[in-house]
Coordinates of N, CA and C in Angstrom, one line a residue:
M1 N 9.1 8.3 -22.5 CA 9.5 8.6 -21.1 C 10.9 8.1 -20.9
L2 N 11.3 6.9 -21.4 CA 12.7 6.5 -21.3 C 13.6 7.4 -22.0
L3 N 13.3 7.8 -23.2 CA 14.1 8.6 -24.0 C 14.3 10.0 -23.3
A4 N 13.3 10.5 -22.7 CA 13.4 11.8 -22.0 C 14.4 11.7 -20.8
A5 N 14.3 10.5 -20.1 CA 15.2 10.3 -19.0 C 16.7 10.2 -19.5
V6 N 16.9 9.6 -20.6 CA 18.3 9.5 -21.1 C 18.7 10.8 -21.6
D7 N 17.9 11.6 -22.3 CA 18.3 12.9 -22.7 C 18.6 13.8 -21.5
E8 N 17.8 13.7 -20.5 CA 18.0 14.5 -19.3 C 19.4 14.1 -18.6
A9 N 19.7 12.8 -18.6 CA 20.9 12.4 -18.0 C 22.1 12.9 -18.8
F10 N 22.0 12.9 -20.1 CA 23.1 13.5 -20.9 C 23.2 15.0 -20.7
D11 N 22.1 15.7 -20.7 CA 22.1 17.2 -20.4 C 22.7 17.5 -19.1
Q12 N 22.5 16.7 -18.1 CA 23.0 17.0 -16.8 C 24.4 16.4 -16.6
G13 N 25.0 15.8 -17.6 CA 26.3 15.3 -17.5 C 26.5 14.0 -16.7
R14 N 25.3 13.4 -16.4 CA 25.4 12.1 -15.7 C 25.8 10.9 -16.6
I15 N 25.6 11.1 -17.9 CA 26.1 10.2 -19.0 C 26.9 11.0 -19.9
T16 N 28.1 10.4 -20.2 CA 28.9 11.0 -21.3 C 29.4 9.8 -22.1
V17 N 29.7 10.1 -23.4 CA 30.3 9.2 -24.3 C 31.6 9.7 -24.7
L18 N 32.7 9.2 -24.1 CA 34.0 9.7 -24.4 C 34.6 8.9 -25.6
D19 N 34.3 7.6 -25.6 CA 34.8 6.7 -26.7 C 33.9 5.5 -26.8
M20 N 34.2 4.6 -27.7 CA 33.4 3.4 -27.8 C 33.5 2.4 -26.6
D21 N 34.4 2.7 -25.7 CA 34.5 1.8 -24.5 C 33.8 2.4 -23.3
S22 N 33.0 3.5 -23.6 CA 32.2 4.1 -22.5 C 31.2 3.1 -21.9
A23 N 30.8 3.2 -20.7 CA 29.9 2.4 -20.1 C 28.5 2.5 -20.8
P24 N 27.9 1.4 -21.1 CA 26.7 1.4 -21.9 C 25.5 1.9 -21.1
I25 N 24.5 2.5 -21.8 CA 23.2 2.8 -21.2 C 22.5 1.4 -21.1
T26 N 22.0 1.1 -19.9 CA 21.5 -0.2 -19.7 C 20.0 -0.1 -19.4
F27 N 19.2 -1.0 -20.1 CA 17.8 -1.1 -19.8 C 17.7 -2.3 -18.8
A28 N 17.3 -1.9 -17.6 CA 17.2 -2.9 -16.5 C 16.4 -2.3 -15.4
G29 N 16.2 -3.0 -14.3 CA 15.5 -2.4 -13.2 C 14.6 -3.3 -12.5
Y30 N 13.6 -2.8 -11.9 CA 12.7 -3.6 -11.0 C 11.8 -4.5 -11.8
G31 N 11.6 -4.3 -13.1 CA 10.7 -5.1 -13.9 C 11.5 -5.8 -15.0
E32 N 10.9 -6.6 -15.8 CA 11.5 -7.2 -16.9 C 11.3 -6.4 -18.1
P33 N 12.4 -5.8 -18.7 CA 12.3 -4.9 -19.8 C 11.5 -5.5 -21.0
L34 N 11.7 -6.8 -21.2 CA 11.0 -7.4 -22.4 C 9.5 -7.7 -22.3
L35 N 9.0 -7.2 -21.1 CA 7.5 -7.3 -21.0 C 6.9 -6.2 -21.9
R36 N 7.7 -5.2 -22.3 CA 7.3 -4.1 -23.2 C 8.3 -3.9 -24.3
P37 N 8.5 -4.9 -25.1 CA 9.5 -4.9 -26.1 C 9.5 -3.7 -27.1
E38 N 8.3 -3.3 -27.5 CA 8.2 -2.2 -28.4 C 8.8 -0.9 -27.8
V39 N 8.6 -0.7 -26.5 CA 9.2 0.5 -25.9 C 10.7 0.4 -25.9
I40 N 11.3 -0.8 -25.7 CA 12.7 -1.0 -25.8 C 13.2 -0.7 -27.2
Y41 N 12.6 -1.3 -28.2 CA 13.0 -1.2 -29.6 C 13.0 0.3 -30.0
D42 N 11.9 1.0 -29.7 CA 11.7 2.4 -30.1 C 12.7 3.3 -29.4
T43 N 12.9 3.1 -28.1 CA 13.8 3.9 -27.3 C 15.2 3.7 -27.7
A44 N 15.6 2.4 -27.9 CA 17.0 2.1 -28.3 C 17.3 2.8 -29.7
Q45 N 16.4 2.6 -30.6 CA 16.6 3.2 -31.9 C 16.7 4.7 -31.9
S46 N 15.9 5.4 -31.1 CA 15.9 6.8 -30.9 C 17.3 7.3 -30.3
I47 N 17.7 6.5 -29.3 CA 19.0 6.9 -28.6 C 20.1 6.7 -29.7
K48 N 20.1 5.6 -30.4 CA 21.2 5.4 -31.4 C 21.2 6.5 -32.5
E49 N 20.0 6.9 -32.9 CA 19.9 8.0 -33.9 C 20.4 9.3 -33.4
G50 N 20.1 9.6 -32.1 CA 20.4 10.9 -31.6 C 21.8 11.0 -30.9
R51 N 22.3 9.8 -30.5 CA 23.5 9.8 -29.7 C 24.5 8.7 -30.3
H52 N 24.9 9.0 -31.5 CA 25.8 8.1 -32.3 C 26.9 7.6 -31.4
G53 N 27.1 6.3 -31.4 CA 28.2 5.7 -30.8 C 28.0 5.2 -29.3
V54 N 26.9 5.6 -28.8 CA 26.6 5.2 -27.4 C 26.3 3.8 -27.3
P55 N 27.0 3.0 -26.5 CA 26.6 1.5 -26.4 C 25.3 1.3 -25.6
L56 N 24.5 0.4 -26.0 CA 23.3 0.1 -25.3 C 23.3 -1.4 -24.9
R57 N 22.8 -1.6 -23.7 CA 22.8 -2.9 -23.0 C 21.4 -3.2 -22.5
L58 N 21.0 -4.5 -22.5 CA 19.7 -4.9 -21.9 C 20.0 -6.0 -20.9
E59 N 19.4 -6.0 -19.7 CA 19.4 -7.1 -18.8 C 18.0 -7.7 -18.8
T60 N 18.0 -9.0 -18.9 CA 16.7 -9.7 -19.0 C 16.8 -11.1 -18.3
N61 N 15.6 -11.6 -18.0 CA 15.5 -13.0 -17.5 C 15.5 -14.0 -18.6
G62 N 15.4 -13.5 -19.9 CA 15.4 -14.4 -21.0 C 14.2 -15.2 -21.3
L63 N 13.2 -15.0 -20.5 CA 12.0 -15.9 -20.7 C 11.1 -15.4 -21.9
V64 N 11.6 -15.6 -23.0 CA 11.0 -15.3 -24.3 C 10.5 -16.6 -24.9
S65 N 9.3 -16.6 -25.5 CA 8.8 -17.8 -26.0 C 9.6 -18.3 -27.2
L66 N 9.6 -19.7 -27.3 CA 10.5 -20.3 -28.3 C 10.1 -19.7 -29.7
T67 N 8.9 -19.5 -30.0 CA 8.4 -19.0 -31.3 C 8.8 -17.6 -31.6
Q68 N 9.1 -16.8 -30.5 CA 9.5 -15.4 -30.7 C 10.9 -15.1 -30.5
S69 N 11.7 -16.0 -30.0 CA 13.1 -15.7 -29.5 C 14.0 -15.1 -30.6
L70 N 13.9 -15.7 -31.8 CA 14.8 -15.2 -32.9 C 14.3 -13.8 -33.4
D71 N 13.0 -13.6 -33.4 CA 12.4 -12.3 -33.8 C 12.8 -11.2 -32.8
V72 N 12.6 -11.6 -31.5 CA 13.0 -10.6 -30.5 C 14.5 -10.2 -30.5
A73 N 15.3 -11.3 -30.6 CA 16.7 -11.0 -30.7 C 17.1 -10.2 -31.9
S74 N 16.6 -10.5 -33.0 CA 16.9 -9.7 -34.2 C 16.4 -8.3 -34.1
R75 N 15.2 -8.1 -33.6 CA 14.7 -6.7 -33.4 C 15.5 -5.9 -32.4
L76 N 16.0 -6.6 -31.3 CA 16.9 -5.9 -30.4 C 18.2 -5.4 -31.1
K77 N 18.8 -6.3 -31.9 CA 20.0 -5.9 -32.6 C 19.7 -4.8 -33.6
D78 N 18.6 -4.9 -34.3 CA 18.3 -3.9 -35.3 C 17.9 -2.6 -34.7
S79 N 17.4 -2.6 -33.5 CA 17.1 -1.3 -32.8 C 18.3 -0.6 -32.2
G80 N 19.4 -1.3 -32.1 CA 20.6 -0.7 -31.6 C 21.2 -1.3 -30.3
I81 N 20.5 -2.3 -29.8 CA 21.1 -2.9 -28.6 C 22.4 -3.6 -29.0
D82 N 23.5 -3.4 -28.2 CA 24.8 -4.0 -28.5 C 25.0 -5.2 -27.7
H83 N 24.7 -5.1 -26.4 CA 25.0 -6.1 -25.4 C 23.8 -6.6 -24.7
I84 N 23.7 -7.9 -24.4 CA 22.6 -8.4 -23.6 C 23.1 -9.3 -22.5
S85 N 22.5 -9.1 -21.3 CA 22.8 -10.0 -20.2 C 21.6 -10.8 -19.8
I86 N 21.8 -12.1 -19.9 CA 20.6 -13.0 -19.7 C 20.8 -13.9 -18.5
G87 N 19.8 -13.9 -17.6 CA 19.8 -14.7 -16.4 C 19.7 -16.2 -16.8
L88 N 20.8 -17.0 -16.6 CA 20.8 -18.4 -16.8 C 21.2 -19.0 -15.5
H89 N 20.2 -19.2 -14.6 CA 20.4 -19.4 -13.2 C 20.7 -20.8 -12.8
A90 N 20.7 -21.8 -13.7 CA 20.9 -23.2 -13.4 C 21.4 -23.9 -14.6
E91 N 21.8 -25.1 -14.3 CA 22.4 -26.0 -15.4 C 21.4 -27.0 -16.0
N92 N 20.2 -27.1 -15.4 CA 19.2 -28.0 -15.8 C 17.8 -27.5 -15.6
P93 N 16.8 -28.1 -16.3 CA 15.4 -27.6 -16.2 C 14.8 -27.6 -14.7
S94 N 15.0 -28.7 -14.0 CA 14.4 -28.8 -12.7 C 15.0 -27.9 -11.7
Q95 N 16.3 -27.7 -11.7 CA 16.9 -26.7 -10.8 C 16.5 -25.3 -11.2
Y96 N 16.4 -25.0 -12.5 CA 15.9 -23.7 -13.0 C 14.5 -23.4 -12.4
Q97 N 13.6 -24.4 -12.6 CA 12.2 -24.2 -12.2 C 12.2 -23.9 -10.7
K98 N 12.9 -24.7 -9.9 CA 12.9 -24.5 -8.5 C 13.4 -23.1 -8.0
L99 N 14.5 -22.7 -8.7 CA 15.1 -21.4 -8.3 C 14.4 -20.2 -8.8
V100 N 14.0 -20.2 -10.1 CA 13.4 -19.0 -10.7 C 11.9 -18.9 -10.5
Q101 N 11.2 -20.1 -10.5 CA 9.8 -20.2 -10.3 C 9.0 -19.3 -11.2
P102 N 9.2 -19.4 -12.5 CA 8.5 -18.6 -13.5 C 7.0 -18.8 -13.4
L103 N 6.2 -17.7 -13.6 CA 4.8 -17.7 -13.4 C 4.1 -18.3 -14.6
D104 N 4.7 -18.4 -15.7 CA 4.0 -19.0 -16.9 C 4.7 -20.3 -17.2
K105 N 4.4 -20.8 -18.4 CA 5.0 -22.1 -18.8 C 6.4 -22.0 -19.3
K106 N 6.9 -20.8 -19.4 CA 8.3 -20.6 -20.0 C 9.3 -21.0 -18.9
G107 N 10.5 -21.5 -19.3 CA 11.5 -21.9 -18.4 C 12.8 -22.1 -19.0
F108 N 13.5 -23.1 -18.6 CA 14.9 -23.3 -18.9 C 15.1 -23.4 -20.4
G109 N 14.3 -24.1 -21.1 CA 14.4 -24.3 -22.6 C 14.3 -23.0 -23.3
E110 N 13.4 -22.1 -22.9 CA 13.2 -20.8 -23.5 C 14.4 -19.9 -23.3
V111 N 15.0 -20.0 -22.1 CA 16.2 -19.2 -21.8 C 17.3 -19.6 -22.7
C112 N 17.6 -20.9 -22.7 CA 18.7 -21.4 -23.6 C 18.5 -21.1 -25.0
S113 N 17.2 -21.2 -25.5 CA 16.9 -20.9 -26.9 C 17.2 -19.4 -27.2
F114 N 16.8 -18.5 -26.2 CA 17.0 -17.1 -26.4 C 18.5 -16.7 -26.4
V115 N 19.3 -17.4 -25.5 CA 20.7 -17.1 -25.6 C 21.2 -17.4 -27.0
M116 N 20.9 -18.6 -27.5 CA 21.4 -18.9 -28.9 C 20.8 -18.0 -29.9
A117 N 19.6 -17.5 -29.8 CA 19.0 -16.6 -30.8 C 19.7 -15.3 -30.7
C118 N 20.1 -14.8 -29.5 CA 20.8 -13.5 -29.4 C 22.2 -13.6 -30.0
V119 N 22.9 -14.8 -29.8 CA 24.2 -15.0 -30.4 C 24.0 -15.0 -31.9
E120 N 23.0 -15.7 -32.4 CA 22.8 -15.7 -33.9 C 22.5 -14.4 -34.5
A121 N 21.8 -13.5 -33.7 CA 21.5 -12.2 -34.2 C 22.7 -11.2 -34.2
G122 N 23.8 -11.6 -33.5 CA 24.9 -10.8 -33.5 C 25.1 -9.9 -32.3
L123 N 24.3 -10.2 -31.2 CA 24.5 -9.5 -30.0 C 25.6 -10.0 -29.2
D124 N 26.3 -9.1 -28.4 CA 27.3 -9.5 -27.5 C 26.6 -10.1 -26.2
V125 N 26.6 -11.4 -26.0 CA 25.8 -12.0 -25.0 C 26.6 -12.4 -23.8
E126 N 26.1 -12.0 -22.7 CA 26.6 -12.4 -21.4 C 25.5 -13.1 -20.6
C127 N 25.9 -14.2 -20.0 CA 24.9 -14.9 -19.1 C 25.4 -14.7 -17.7
R128 N 24.4 -14.8 -16.8 CA 24.7 -14.6 -15.4 C 23.9 -15.5 -14.5
A129 N 24.4 -15.8 -13.4 CA 23.7 -16.7 -12.4 C 24.1 -16.3 -11.0
S130 N 23.3 -16.6 -10.1 CA 23.6 -16.3 -8.6 C 24.1 -17.6 -8.0
E131 N 25.0 -17.4 -7.1 CA 25.7 -18.6 -6.4 C 24.7 -19.1 -5.4
A132 N 23.5 -19.5 -5.8 CA 22.5 -20.0 -4.8 C 23.0 -21.4 -4.4
P133 N 22.5 -21.8 -3.2 CA 22.9 -23.2 -2.7 C 22.5 -24.3 -3.7
G134 N 23.4 -25.2 -4.0 CA 23.2 -26.3 -4.9 C 23.5 -25.9 -6.4
V135 N 23.7 -24.7 -6.7 CA 24.0 -24.3 -8.1 C 25.5 -24.5 -8.3
N136 N 25.8 -25.3 -9.3 CA 27.2 -25.5 -9.7 C 27.6 -24.4 -10.7
I137 N 28.1 -23.4 -10.2 CA 28.4 -22.2 -11.1 C 29.3 -22.6 -12.3
S138 N 30.3 -23.5 -12.0 CA 31.2 -23.9 -13.1 C 30.4 -24.6 -14.2
S139 N 29.4 -25.4 -13.9 CA 28.5 -26.1 -14.9 C 27.6 -25.1 -15.6
V140 N 27.1 -24.1 -14.9 CA 26.3 -23.1 -15.5 C 27.1 -22.2 -16.5
R141 N 28.3 -21.9 -16.1 CA 29.3 -21.2 -17.0 C 29.5 -22.0 -18.2
Q142 N 29.8 -23.3 -18.0 CA 30.1 -24.1 -19.2 C 28.9 -24.2 -20.1
L143 N 27.7 -24.3 -19.6 CA 26.5 -24.3 -20.4 C 26.4 -23.0 -21.2
A144 N 26.6 -21.9 -20.5 CA 26.4 -20.6 -21.1 C 27.4 -20.4 -22.3
L145 N 28.6 -20.8 -22.1 CA 29.6 -20.7 -23.2 C 29.3 -21.7 -24.3
S146 N 28.8 -22.8 -24.0 CA 28.4 -23.8 -25.0 C 27.3 -23.3 -25.9
L147 N 26.4 -22.5 -25.3 CA 25.3 -21.9 -26.0 C 25.7 -20.7 -26.9
G148 N 27.0 -20.3 -26.7 CA 27.5 -19.2 -27.5 C 27.7 -17.9 -26.8
A149 N 27.4 -17.8 -25.5 CA 27.6 -16.6 -24.8 C 29.1 -16.2 -24.8
H150 N 29.4 -15.0 -24.9 CA 30.8 -14.5 -24.9 C 31.4 -14.3 -23.5
D151 N 30.5 -14.2 -22.5 CA 30.9 -13.9 -21.2 C 30.0 -14.5 -20.2
F152 N 30.4 -14.8 -19.0 CA 29.6 -15.3 -17.9 C 30.0 -14.6 -16.6
K153 N 29.0 -14.2 -15.8 CA 29.3 -13.6 -14.5 C 28.4 -14.3 -13.5
S154 N 29.0 -14.4 -12.3 CA 28.2 -14.9 -11.2 C 28.1 -13.9 -10.1
D155 N 27.0 -13.9 -9.4 CA 26.7 -12.9 -8.3 C 26.6 -13.7 -7.0
S156 N 27.0 -13.1 -5.9 CA 26.8 -13.7 -4.7 C 25.3 -13.9 -4.4
Y157 N 24.9 -14.8 -3.6 CA 23.5 -15.1 -3.3 C 23.2 -14.7 -1.8
H158 N 22.1 -14.0 -1.6 CA 21.7 -13.6 -0.3 C 20.2 -14.0 -0.1
E159 N 20.0 -14.8 0.9 CA 18.6 -15.3 1.1 C 17.7 -14.2 1.3

């Protein structure tokens, strides 16, 4: 289904690849893409095979279990994902838990581990955070870069 949507967008001219600096096709949306990693791996690989040179990007909350983070990162890279944007919304575990309120036992440690795994796998890693009250964006940026992220972006916060 995802591949069909990408093919349709190309056919209608909504996506074009003029050069390697073209805007990437991004896996993101209302849900967490890594809840269905096989769909992402298969779709990314098919896009790369059929549309040589198109950059692919994934936006994620990064809540991947510690035991799976390196495998997931490697499989994303192997499937053709070039760039990944990971939500690193705080500089410490307690603030992260308060802001993100993950539903399972995963949290700050898993996100930090996933950032490092993605860097190790060779992905172009960007971290992002919202400028929520009490969040020291400068400290979160510093943490992201110390984990190996190549870029950091902050977004305005709206209650």
